[in-house]
XYZ file of C-alpha atoms in Angstrom:
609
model
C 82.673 52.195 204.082
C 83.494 54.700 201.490
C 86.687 53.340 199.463
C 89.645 56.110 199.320
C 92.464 56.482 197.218
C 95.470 56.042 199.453
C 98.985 54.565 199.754
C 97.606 50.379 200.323
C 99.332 49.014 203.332
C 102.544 47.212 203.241
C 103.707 50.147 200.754
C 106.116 51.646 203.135
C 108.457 47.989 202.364
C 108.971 48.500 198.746
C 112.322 49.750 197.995
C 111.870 51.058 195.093
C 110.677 54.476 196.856
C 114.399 54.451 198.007
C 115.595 53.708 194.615
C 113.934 55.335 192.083
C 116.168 58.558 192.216
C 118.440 56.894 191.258
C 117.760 57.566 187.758
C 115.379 60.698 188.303
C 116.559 64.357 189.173
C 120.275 65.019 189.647
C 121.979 65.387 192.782
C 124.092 67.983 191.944
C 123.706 71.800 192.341
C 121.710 72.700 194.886
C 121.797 69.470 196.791
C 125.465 69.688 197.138
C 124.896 72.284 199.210
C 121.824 72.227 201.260
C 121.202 68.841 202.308
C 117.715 69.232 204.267
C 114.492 71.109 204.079
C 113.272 70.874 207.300
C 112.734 68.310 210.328
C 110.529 66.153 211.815
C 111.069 65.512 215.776
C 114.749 64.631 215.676
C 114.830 63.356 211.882
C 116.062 65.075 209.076
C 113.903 65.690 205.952
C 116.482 65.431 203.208
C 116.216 67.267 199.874
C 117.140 64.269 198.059
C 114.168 62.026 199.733
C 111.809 64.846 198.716
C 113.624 64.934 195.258
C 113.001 60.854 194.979
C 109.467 61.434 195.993
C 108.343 64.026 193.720
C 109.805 62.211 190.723
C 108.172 58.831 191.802
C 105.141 60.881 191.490
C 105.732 63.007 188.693
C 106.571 59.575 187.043
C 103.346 57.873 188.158
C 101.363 61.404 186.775
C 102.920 60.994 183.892
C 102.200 57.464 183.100
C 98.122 58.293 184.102
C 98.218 60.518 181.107
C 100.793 58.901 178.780
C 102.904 61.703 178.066
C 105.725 63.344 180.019
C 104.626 65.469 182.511
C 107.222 68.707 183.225
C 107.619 69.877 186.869
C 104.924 73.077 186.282
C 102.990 70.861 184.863
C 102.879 68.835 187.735
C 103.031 71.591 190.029
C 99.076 72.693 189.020
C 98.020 69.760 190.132
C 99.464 69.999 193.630
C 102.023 67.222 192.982
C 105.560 68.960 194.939
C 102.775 70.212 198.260
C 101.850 65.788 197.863
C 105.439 64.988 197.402
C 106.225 67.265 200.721
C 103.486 66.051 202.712
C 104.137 61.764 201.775
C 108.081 63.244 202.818
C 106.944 64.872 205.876
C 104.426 61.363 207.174
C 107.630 59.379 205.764
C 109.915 61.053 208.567
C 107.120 61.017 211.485
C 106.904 57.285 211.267
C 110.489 57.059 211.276
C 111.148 59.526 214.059
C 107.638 57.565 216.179
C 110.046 54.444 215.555
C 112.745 55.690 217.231
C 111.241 57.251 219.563
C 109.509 53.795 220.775
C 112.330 51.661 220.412
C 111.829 49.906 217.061
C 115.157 49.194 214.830
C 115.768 46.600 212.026
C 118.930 44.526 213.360
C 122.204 44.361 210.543
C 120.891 40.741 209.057
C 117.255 41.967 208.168
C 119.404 45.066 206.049
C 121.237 42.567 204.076
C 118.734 40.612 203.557
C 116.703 43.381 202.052
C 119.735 44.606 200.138
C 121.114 41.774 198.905
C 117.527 41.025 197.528
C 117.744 44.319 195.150
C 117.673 43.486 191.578
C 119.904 46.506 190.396
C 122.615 45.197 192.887
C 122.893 41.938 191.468
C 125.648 40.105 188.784
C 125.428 36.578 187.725
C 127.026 35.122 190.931
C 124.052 36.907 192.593
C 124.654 40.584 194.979
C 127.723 41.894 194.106
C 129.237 44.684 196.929
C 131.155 46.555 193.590
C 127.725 46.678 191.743
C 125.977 48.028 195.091
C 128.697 50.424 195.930
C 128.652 51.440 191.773
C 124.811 51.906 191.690
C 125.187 53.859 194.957
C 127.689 56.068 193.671
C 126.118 56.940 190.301
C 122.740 57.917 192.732
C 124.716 60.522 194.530
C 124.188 58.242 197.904
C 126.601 56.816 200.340
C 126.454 53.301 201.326
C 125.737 54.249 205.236
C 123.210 56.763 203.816
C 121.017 54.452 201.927
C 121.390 51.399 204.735
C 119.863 54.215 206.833
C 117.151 54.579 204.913
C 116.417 50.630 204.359
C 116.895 50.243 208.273
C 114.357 53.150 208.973
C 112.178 51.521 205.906
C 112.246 48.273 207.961
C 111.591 49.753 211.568
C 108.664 51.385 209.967
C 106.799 48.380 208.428
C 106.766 46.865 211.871
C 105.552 50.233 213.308
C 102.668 49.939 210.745
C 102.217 46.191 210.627
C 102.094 46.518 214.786
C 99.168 49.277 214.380
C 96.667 47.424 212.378
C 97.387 43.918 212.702
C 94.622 43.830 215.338
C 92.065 44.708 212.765
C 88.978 42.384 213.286
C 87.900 40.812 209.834
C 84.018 42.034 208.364
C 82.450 38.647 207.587
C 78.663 40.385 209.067
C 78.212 43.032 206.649
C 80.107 41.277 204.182
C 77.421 38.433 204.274
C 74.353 41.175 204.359
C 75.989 42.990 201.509
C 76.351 39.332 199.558
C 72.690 38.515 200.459
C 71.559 42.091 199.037
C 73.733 41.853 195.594
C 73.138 38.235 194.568
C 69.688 37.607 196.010
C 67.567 36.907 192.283
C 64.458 37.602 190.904
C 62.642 35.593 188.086
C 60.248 37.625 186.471
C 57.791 37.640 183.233
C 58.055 40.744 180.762
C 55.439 41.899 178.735
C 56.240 45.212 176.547
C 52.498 47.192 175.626
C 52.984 49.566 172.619
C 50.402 51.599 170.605
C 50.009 49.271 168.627
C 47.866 47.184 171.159
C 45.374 50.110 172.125
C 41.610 48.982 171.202
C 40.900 52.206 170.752
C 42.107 55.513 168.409
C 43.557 58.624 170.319
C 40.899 61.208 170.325
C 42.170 64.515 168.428
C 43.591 67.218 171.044
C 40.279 70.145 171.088
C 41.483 73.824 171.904
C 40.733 73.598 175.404
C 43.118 70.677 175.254
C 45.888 72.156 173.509
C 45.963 75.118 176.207
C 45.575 73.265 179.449
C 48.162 71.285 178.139
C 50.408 74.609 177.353
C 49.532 75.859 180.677
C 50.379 72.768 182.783
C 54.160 72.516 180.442
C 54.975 75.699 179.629
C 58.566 74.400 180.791
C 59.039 72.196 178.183
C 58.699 74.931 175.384
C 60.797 77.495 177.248
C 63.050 79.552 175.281
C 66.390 80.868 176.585
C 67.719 84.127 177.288
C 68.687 85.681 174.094
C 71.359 88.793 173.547
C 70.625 90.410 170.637
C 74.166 91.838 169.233
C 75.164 93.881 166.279
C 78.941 92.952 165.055
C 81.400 93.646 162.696
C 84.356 90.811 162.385
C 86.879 90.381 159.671
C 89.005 86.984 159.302
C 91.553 86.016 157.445
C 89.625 83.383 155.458
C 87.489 86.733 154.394
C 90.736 88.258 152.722
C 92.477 85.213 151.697
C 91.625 85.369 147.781
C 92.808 88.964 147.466
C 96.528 87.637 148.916
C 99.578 87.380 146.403
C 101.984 84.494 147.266
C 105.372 84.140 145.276
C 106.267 80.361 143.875
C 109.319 82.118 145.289
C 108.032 82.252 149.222
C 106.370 78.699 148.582
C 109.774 77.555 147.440
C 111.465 79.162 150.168
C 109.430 77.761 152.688
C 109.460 74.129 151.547
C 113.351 74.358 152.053
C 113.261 75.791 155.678
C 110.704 73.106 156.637
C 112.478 70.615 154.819
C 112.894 68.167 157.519
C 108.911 68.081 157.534
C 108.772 66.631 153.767
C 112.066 64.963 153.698
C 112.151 62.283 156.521
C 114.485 59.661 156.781
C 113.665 56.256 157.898
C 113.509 55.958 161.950
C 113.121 53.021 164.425
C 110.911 52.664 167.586
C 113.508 51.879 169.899
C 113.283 50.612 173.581
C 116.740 50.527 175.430
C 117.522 48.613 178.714
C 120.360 49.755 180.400
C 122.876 48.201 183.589
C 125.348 49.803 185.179
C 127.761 46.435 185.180
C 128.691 45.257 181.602
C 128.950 41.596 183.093
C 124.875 41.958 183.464
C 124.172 43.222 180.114
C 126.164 40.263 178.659
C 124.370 37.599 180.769
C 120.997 39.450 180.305
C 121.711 39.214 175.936
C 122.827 35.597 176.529
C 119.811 34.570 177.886
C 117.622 36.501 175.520
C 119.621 34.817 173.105
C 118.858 31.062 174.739
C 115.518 32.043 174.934
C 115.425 31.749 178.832
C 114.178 35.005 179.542
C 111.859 37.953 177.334
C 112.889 41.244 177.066
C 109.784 42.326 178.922
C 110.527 40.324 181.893
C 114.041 41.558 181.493
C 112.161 45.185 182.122
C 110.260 43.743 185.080
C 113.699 42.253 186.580
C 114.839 45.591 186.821
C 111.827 46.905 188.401
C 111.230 49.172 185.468
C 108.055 49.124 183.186
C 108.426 49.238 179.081
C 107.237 53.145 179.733
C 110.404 53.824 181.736
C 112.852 52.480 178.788
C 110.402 53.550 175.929
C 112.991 55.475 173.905
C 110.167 57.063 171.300
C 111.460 57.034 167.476
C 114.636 57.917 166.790
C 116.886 58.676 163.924
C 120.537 56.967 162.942
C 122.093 60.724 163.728
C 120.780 60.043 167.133
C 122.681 57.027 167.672
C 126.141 56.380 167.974
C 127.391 55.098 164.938
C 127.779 51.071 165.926
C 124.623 51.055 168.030
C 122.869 52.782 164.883
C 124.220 50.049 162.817
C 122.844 47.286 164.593
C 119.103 49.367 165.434
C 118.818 49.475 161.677
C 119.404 46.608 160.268
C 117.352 44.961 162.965
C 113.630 43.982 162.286
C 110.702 44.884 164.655
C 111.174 42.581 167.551
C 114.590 42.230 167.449
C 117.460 43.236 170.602
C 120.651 44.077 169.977
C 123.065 44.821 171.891
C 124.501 45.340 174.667
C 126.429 48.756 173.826
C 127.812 51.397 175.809
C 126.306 54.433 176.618
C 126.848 56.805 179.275
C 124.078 55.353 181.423
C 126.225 51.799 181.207
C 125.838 48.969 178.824
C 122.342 48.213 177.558
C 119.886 46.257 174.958
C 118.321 47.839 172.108
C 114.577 46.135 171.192
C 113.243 47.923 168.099
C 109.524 47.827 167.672
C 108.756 49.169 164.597
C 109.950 50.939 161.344
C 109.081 53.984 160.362
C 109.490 53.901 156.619
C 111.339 57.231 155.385
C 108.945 59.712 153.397
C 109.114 62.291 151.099
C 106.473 65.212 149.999
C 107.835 66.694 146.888
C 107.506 70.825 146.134
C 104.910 69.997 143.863
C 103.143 67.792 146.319
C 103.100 70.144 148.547
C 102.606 74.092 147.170
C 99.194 73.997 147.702
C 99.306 73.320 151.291
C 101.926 76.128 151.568
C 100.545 78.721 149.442
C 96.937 78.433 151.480
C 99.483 78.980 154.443
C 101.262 81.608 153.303
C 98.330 83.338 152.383
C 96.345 83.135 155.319
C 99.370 84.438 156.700
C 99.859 87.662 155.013
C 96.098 87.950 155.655
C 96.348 87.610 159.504
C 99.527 89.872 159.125
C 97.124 92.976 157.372
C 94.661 92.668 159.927
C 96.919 93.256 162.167
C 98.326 95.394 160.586
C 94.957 97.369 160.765
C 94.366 96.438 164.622
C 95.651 100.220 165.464
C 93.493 102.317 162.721
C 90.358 100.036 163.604
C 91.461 101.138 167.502
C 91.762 104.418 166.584
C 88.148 104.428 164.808
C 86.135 103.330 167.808
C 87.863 105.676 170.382
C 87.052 108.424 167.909
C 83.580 107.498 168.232
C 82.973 105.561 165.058
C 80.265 103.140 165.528
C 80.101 99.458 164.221
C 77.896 100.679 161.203
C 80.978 103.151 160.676
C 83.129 100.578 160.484
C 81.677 98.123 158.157
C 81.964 101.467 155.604
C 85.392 102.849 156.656
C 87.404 99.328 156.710
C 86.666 95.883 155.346
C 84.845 94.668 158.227
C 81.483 92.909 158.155
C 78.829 93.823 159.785
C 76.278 91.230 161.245
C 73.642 90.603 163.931
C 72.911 87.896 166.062
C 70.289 86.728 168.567
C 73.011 85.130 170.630
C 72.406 82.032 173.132
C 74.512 79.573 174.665
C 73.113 76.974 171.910
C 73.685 79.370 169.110
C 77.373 78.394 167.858
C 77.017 78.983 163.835
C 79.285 81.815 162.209
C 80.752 83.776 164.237
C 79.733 81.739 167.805
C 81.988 79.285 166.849
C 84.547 81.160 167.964
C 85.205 80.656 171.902
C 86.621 84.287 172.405
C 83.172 85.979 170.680
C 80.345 83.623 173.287
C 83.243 84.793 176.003
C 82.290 88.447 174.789
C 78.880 87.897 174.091
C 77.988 86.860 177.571
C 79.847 89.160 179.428
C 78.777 91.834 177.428
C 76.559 95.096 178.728
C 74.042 97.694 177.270
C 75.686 100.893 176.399
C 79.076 99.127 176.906
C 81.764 100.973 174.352
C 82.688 98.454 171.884
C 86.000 97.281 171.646
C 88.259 95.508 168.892
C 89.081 91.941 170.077
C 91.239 89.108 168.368
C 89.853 85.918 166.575
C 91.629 82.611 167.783
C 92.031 82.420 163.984
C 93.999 85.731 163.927
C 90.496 87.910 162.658
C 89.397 90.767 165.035
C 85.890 91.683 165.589
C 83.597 94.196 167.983
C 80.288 93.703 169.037
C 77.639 95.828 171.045
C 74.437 94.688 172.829
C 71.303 96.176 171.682
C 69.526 94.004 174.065
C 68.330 91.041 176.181
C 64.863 88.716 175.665
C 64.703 87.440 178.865
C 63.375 83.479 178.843
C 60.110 82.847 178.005
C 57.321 80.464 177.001
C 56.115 81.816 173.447
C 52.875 82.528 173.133
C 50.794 79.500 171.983
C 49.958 81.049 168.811
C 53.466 81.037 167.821
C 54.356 77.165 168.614
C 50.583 75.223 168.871
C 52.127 72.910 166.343
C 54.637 71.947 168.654
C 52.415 71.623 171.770
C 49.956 69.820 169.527
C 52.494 67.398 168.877
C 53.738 66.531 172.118
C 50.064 66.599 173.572
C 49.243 63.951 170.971
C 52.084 61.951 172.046
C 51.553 62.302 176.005
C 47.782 60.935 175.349
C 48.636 57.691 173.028
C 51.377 57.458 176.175
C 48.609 57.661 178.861
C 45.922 55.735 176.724
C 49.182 52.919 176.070
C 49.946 52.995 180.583
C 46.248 52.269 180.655
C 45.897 49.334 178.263
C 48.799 47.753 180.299
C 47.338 48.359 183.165
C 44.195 46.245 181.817
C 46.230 43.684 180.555
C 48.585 42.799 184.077
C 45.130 42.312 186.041
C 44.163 40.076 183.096
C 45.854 36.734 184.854
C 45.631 34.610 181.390
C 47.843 36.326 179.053
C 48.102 33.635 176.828
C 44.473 33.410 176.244
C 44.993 37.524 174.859
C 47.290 36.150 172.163
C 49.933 37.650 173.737
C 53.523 36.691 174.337
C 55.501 37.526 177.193
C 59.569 37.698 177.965
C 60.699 35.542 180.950
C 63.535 36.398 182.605
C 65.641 34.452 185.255
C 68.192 34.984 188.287
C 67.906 38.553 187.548
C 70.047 39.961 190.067
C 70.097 44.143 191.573
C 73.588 44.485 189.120
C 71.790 43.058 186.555
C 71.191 44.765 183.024
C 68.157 43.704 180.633
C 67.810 45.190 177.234
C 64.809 47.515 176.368
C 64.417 48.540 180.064
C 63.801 52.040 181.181
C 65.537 53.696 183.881
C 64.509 52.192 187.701
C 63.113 48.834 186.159
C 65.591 46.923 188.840
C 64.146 49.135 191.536
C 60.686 48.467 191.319
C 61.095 44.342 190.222
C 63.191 43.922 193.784
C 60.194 46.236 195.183
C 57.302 43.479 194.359
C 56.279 40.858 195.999
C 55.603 37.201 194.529
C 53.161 36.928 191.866
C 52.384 40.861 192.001
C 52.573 42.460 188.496
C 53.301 46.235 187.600
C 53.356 48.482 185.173
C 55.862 50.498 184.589
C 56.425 53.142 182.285
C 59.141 52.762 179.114
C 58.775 56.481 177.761
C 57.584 55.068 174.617
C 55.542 52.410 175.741
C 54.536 50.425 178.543
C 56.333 46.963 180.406
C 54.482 45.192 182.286
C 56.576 43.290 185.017
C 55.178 40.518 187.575
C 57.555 38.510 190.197
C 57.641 34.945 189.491
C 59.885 33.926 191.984
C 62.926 34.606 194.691
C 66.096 32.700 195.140
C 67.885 33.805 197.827
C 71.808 34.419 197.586
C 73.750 31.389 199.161
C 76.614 32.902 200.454
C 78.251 29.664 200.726
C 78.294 28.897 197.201
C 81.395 29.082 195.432
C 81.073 32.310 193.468
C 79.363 33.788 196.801
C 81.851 32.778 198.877
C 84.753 34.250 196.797
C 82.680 37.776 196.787
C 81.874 37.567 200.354
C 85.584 37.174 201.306
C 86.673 39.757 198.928
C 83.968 42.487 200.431
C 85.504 41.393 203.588
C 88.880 41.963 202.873
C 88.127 45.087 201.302
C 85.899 46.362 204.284
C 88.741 45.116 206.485
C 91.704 46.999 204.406
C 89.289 50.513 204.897
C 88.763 49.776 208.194
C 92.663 49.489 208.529
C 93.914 52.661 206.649
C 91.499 54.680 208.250
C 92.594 53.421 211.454
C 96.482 53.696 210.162
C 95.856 57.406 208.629
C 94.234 57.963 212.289
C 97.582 57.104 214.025
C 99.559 59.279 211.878
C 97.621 62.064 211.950
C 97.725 62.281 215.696
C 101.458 61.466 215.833
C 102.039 64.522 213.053
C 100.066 66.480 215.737
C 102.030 65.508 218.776
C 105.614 65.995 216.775
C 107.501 69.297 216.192
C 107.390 69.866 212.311
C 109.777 72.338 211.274
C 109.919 73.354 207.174
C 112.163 76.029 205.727
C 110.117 77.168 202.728
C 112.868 78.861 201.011
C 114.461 75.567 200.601
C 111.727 73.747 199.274
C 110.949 76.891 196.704
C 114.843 76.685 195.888
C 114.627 73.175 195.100
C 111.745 73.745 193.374
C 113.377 76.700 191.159
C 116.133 74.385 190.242
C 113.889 72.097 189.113
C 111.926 74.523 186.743
């Protein structure tokens, strides 16, 4: 059953969909204003639920690729139509709930709630904590025991739907007796070296039936033939003046490149109660708990409090005190901050570094320069314009300005000179015969034109032109043939000791397994013999011959076995119930009135630009 990338069951029960708004997008602005986006059946869809969902996954996008993702970002990949849609199956669960009869009674709430990490102080939960995180999220208390009730009512709704999935132990037990079933077999690798025989020399009636029967493999691709004329700064550069003046001047504007003062890699833990932060540093300090599970406590990972390097000026002045005289490892703290109090764990030092004007004029003269060069091309972008609409040809060019002319015989392979450049093979393919040519602009900051004189189509050159190379290959496809023919010889030979030859055994080989030196399909056609039958096969560069020693069957009650049979079960089981699960929502969706102001969603959606 084809695996698919979906929400795993039981996810609707973890509550940290409800709270991970709480320190994601604000809840002011719009939000205070227009509460919902739409409706499913008699439920609201709430802008802040969509809000919480499309930061979870802007979050979980941004993690994938290690760096921050912003909101258009994740908007190209589809991520606030996901966010809408999770939102939207979210609210037909609840509102199927309902409409059936399923609640969560008072006790089950607190239980949940009072299980909640964020809500709890050393005594355990704490109603001022819980009514403090609460109000810092934007969210009343009724409003979030809503949601927790409604999370509840819909794990039973989705527990109730699959829990009468049957388990998979048949195909579970075919697919373990296909995957660990083994093979011993007996190697032998044939190489020219073994032929009894020299390889004949190729005659000329050789040499063409072979060209005739391959042409393929000499076949050379379309080529454009294109006259150009290009100029780049790097063609100007030397004729550039730059003032120690304009290098000086430049080292001081960029001065915080060159001059940097020493910064920490800081990680920062924050709670919203003081009391926590205190009890959290006193056990660091006893040693009863690590930082990182400190992180895990909270239901954060060390990407959420990853702070990235930062300066003293970026600290207030006591919490900067403390982050740098620390040494990597160390957490200080807590200290206040406007998220609450929290612990500081530096990880590193970043030594501060300095690149004197001496050190570094060169750099900035070569920059300056290629500046000023890029800056009188452009400067002659117009006048080169005006040129070619006049009529001026390429040729014309290359007299009247300081372009260079050039020619190519331009393929896809071709990327020397001026190829390298992705904007000219962009040109170069799209380009016609008898198109005008037209000044275009280097990624560099150089400008160029081009015109097609014309196209060689692909072709097989004539044999004259390459019998070297099809004498070459021929020579090797006969000692290939002549080496699949020896081995042939040798696997009907039963006694290959008595040849003087040495052969590979290899044992429990399995359909997953890998062995070294094999070509491509080797596991294929060993699981395709049968006992004691030998084959050759072919290695490209030689020749294995293979013969079946022996099978052992796969014992699916064997330890290993077993633990892979009951894990393909489970796994077969778990597809068979999402698919069933998606099923059920997909025809409740269908059978419920889904109503969705757009202008909402683009509204929240603008304000989160």
């Amino acid at each position: 059953m084809a695996q698919k990338k979906k929400t795993k069951i039981g996810a609707w029960i973890i509550v940290g969909v409800v709270l991970v708004g709480l320190a994601g997008f604000g809840t002011g602005g719009l939000t205070s204003n227009i509460r919902t986006l739409g409706t499913v059946g008699d439920k609201d869809i709430t802008v802040a639920a969509y809000q919480r969902t499309l930061d979870q996954q802007i979050r979980a996008l941004s993690a994938q690729f290690g760096t921050q993702i912003s909101f258009q970002q994740a908007q190209a990949f589809g991520i606030d139509r996901q966010a809408l849609s999770q939102v939207v199956q979210t609210r037909t669960l609840d509102n199927e709930a309902a409409q059936i009869g399923i609640s969560a009674g008072d006790l089950a709430v607190f239980d949940r709630i009072s299980a909640i990490g964020a809500f709890q102080s050393a005594g355990g939960f704490n109603r001022d904590t819980y009514r403090l995180v609460l109000q810092q999220s934007g969210q009343s208390e009724s409003e979030f025991e809503a949601e927790i009730r409604e999370d509840l009512a819909r794990t039973l709704l989705q527990a109730a739907i699959v829990s009468g999935v049957p388990g998979a132990a048949a195909p579970a037990d075919a697919l373990v007796r296909y995957v660990a079933e083994a093979r011993d077999v007996t190697l032998l690798r044939v190489s020219a070296d073994m032929l009894t025989a020299p390889i004949p020399g190729a005659t000329d009636a050789d040499i063409a039936a072979f060209y005739a029967d391959n042409g393929d493999n000499f076949m050379l691709p379309e080529a454009r033939e294109i006259t150009y004329a290009w100029m780049t700064p790097a063609m100007i550069l030397d004729r550039m003046e730059v003032t120690d003046l304009a290098i000086e001047t430049l080292y001081q504007d960029r001065i915080a490149d060159f001059v940097q003062p020493e910064r920490r890699l800081v990680e920062r833990l924050n709670y919203a109660d003081p009391a926590a932060a205190q009890l959290a540093g006193g056990r660091l300090a006893s040693g009863d708990a690590t930082f990182d599970a400190l992180v895990t406590e909270r239901g954060l990972t060390l990407a959420d409090v990853d702070m990235g390097d930062l300066g003293r000026d970026e600290l207030p002045a006591d919490t900067a005190d403390a982050v740098f005289t620390a040494t990597p490892g160390d957490v200080v703290g807590p200290f206040p901050t406007t998220l609450g109090a929290a612990l500081f764990r530096v990880n590193a030092v970043l030594n501060a570094q300095e690149t004197t004007l001496d050190e570094a004029a060169d750099d900035l003269r070569a920059e300056l320069a290629a500046e000023a060069a890029r800056s009188v091309i452009n400067d002659d972008f117009d006048r080169i314009t005006d040129l070619l609409a006049g009529g001026a040809t390429l040729e014309d060019l290359a007299e009247r300005t300081d372009l260079v002319l050039g020619q190519i015989s331009w393929t896809p392979d071709v990327t020397d000179g001026i190829a390298a450049y992705d904007n000219f093979r962009a040109a170069a393919e799209a380009l016609t015969e008898g198109a005008f040519p037209q000044l275009e602009v280097l990624s560099d900051g150089g400008v160029f034109a081009l015109r097609l004189d014309s196209v060689t189509p692909a072709r097989v050159p004539p044999l004259d032109d390459i019998r070297a190379d099809v004498t070459a290959l021929w020579q090797l496809q006969a000692q290939q043939d002549a080496v699949l023919a020896r081995a042939a010889e040798i696997a009907a030979d039963a006694d290959l000791a008595a040849l003087g030859l040495t052969p590979r055994v290899e044992s429990n080989l399995t359909r997953r397994s890998f062995v070294e030196g094999t070509p491509e399909g080797f596991n294929d056609a060993v699981f395709a013999l049968a006992p004691g039958e030998a084959r050759v096969v072919d290695a490209g560069d030689g020749a294995l011959i293979v013969r079946l020693d022996a099978i052992t069957d796969a014992d699916p009650t064997a330890t290993d076995q077993a633990a892979q049979r009951a894990s393909i079960s489970d796994s077969i089981a778990a597809g068979i119930a999402q698919d069933l699960f998606d099923a059920y929502v997909q025809a409740v969706q269908q059978a419920t009135r889904i109503t969705i102001n757009q202008a909402t969603v683009d509204a929240v959606n603008a304000q989160l630009q």
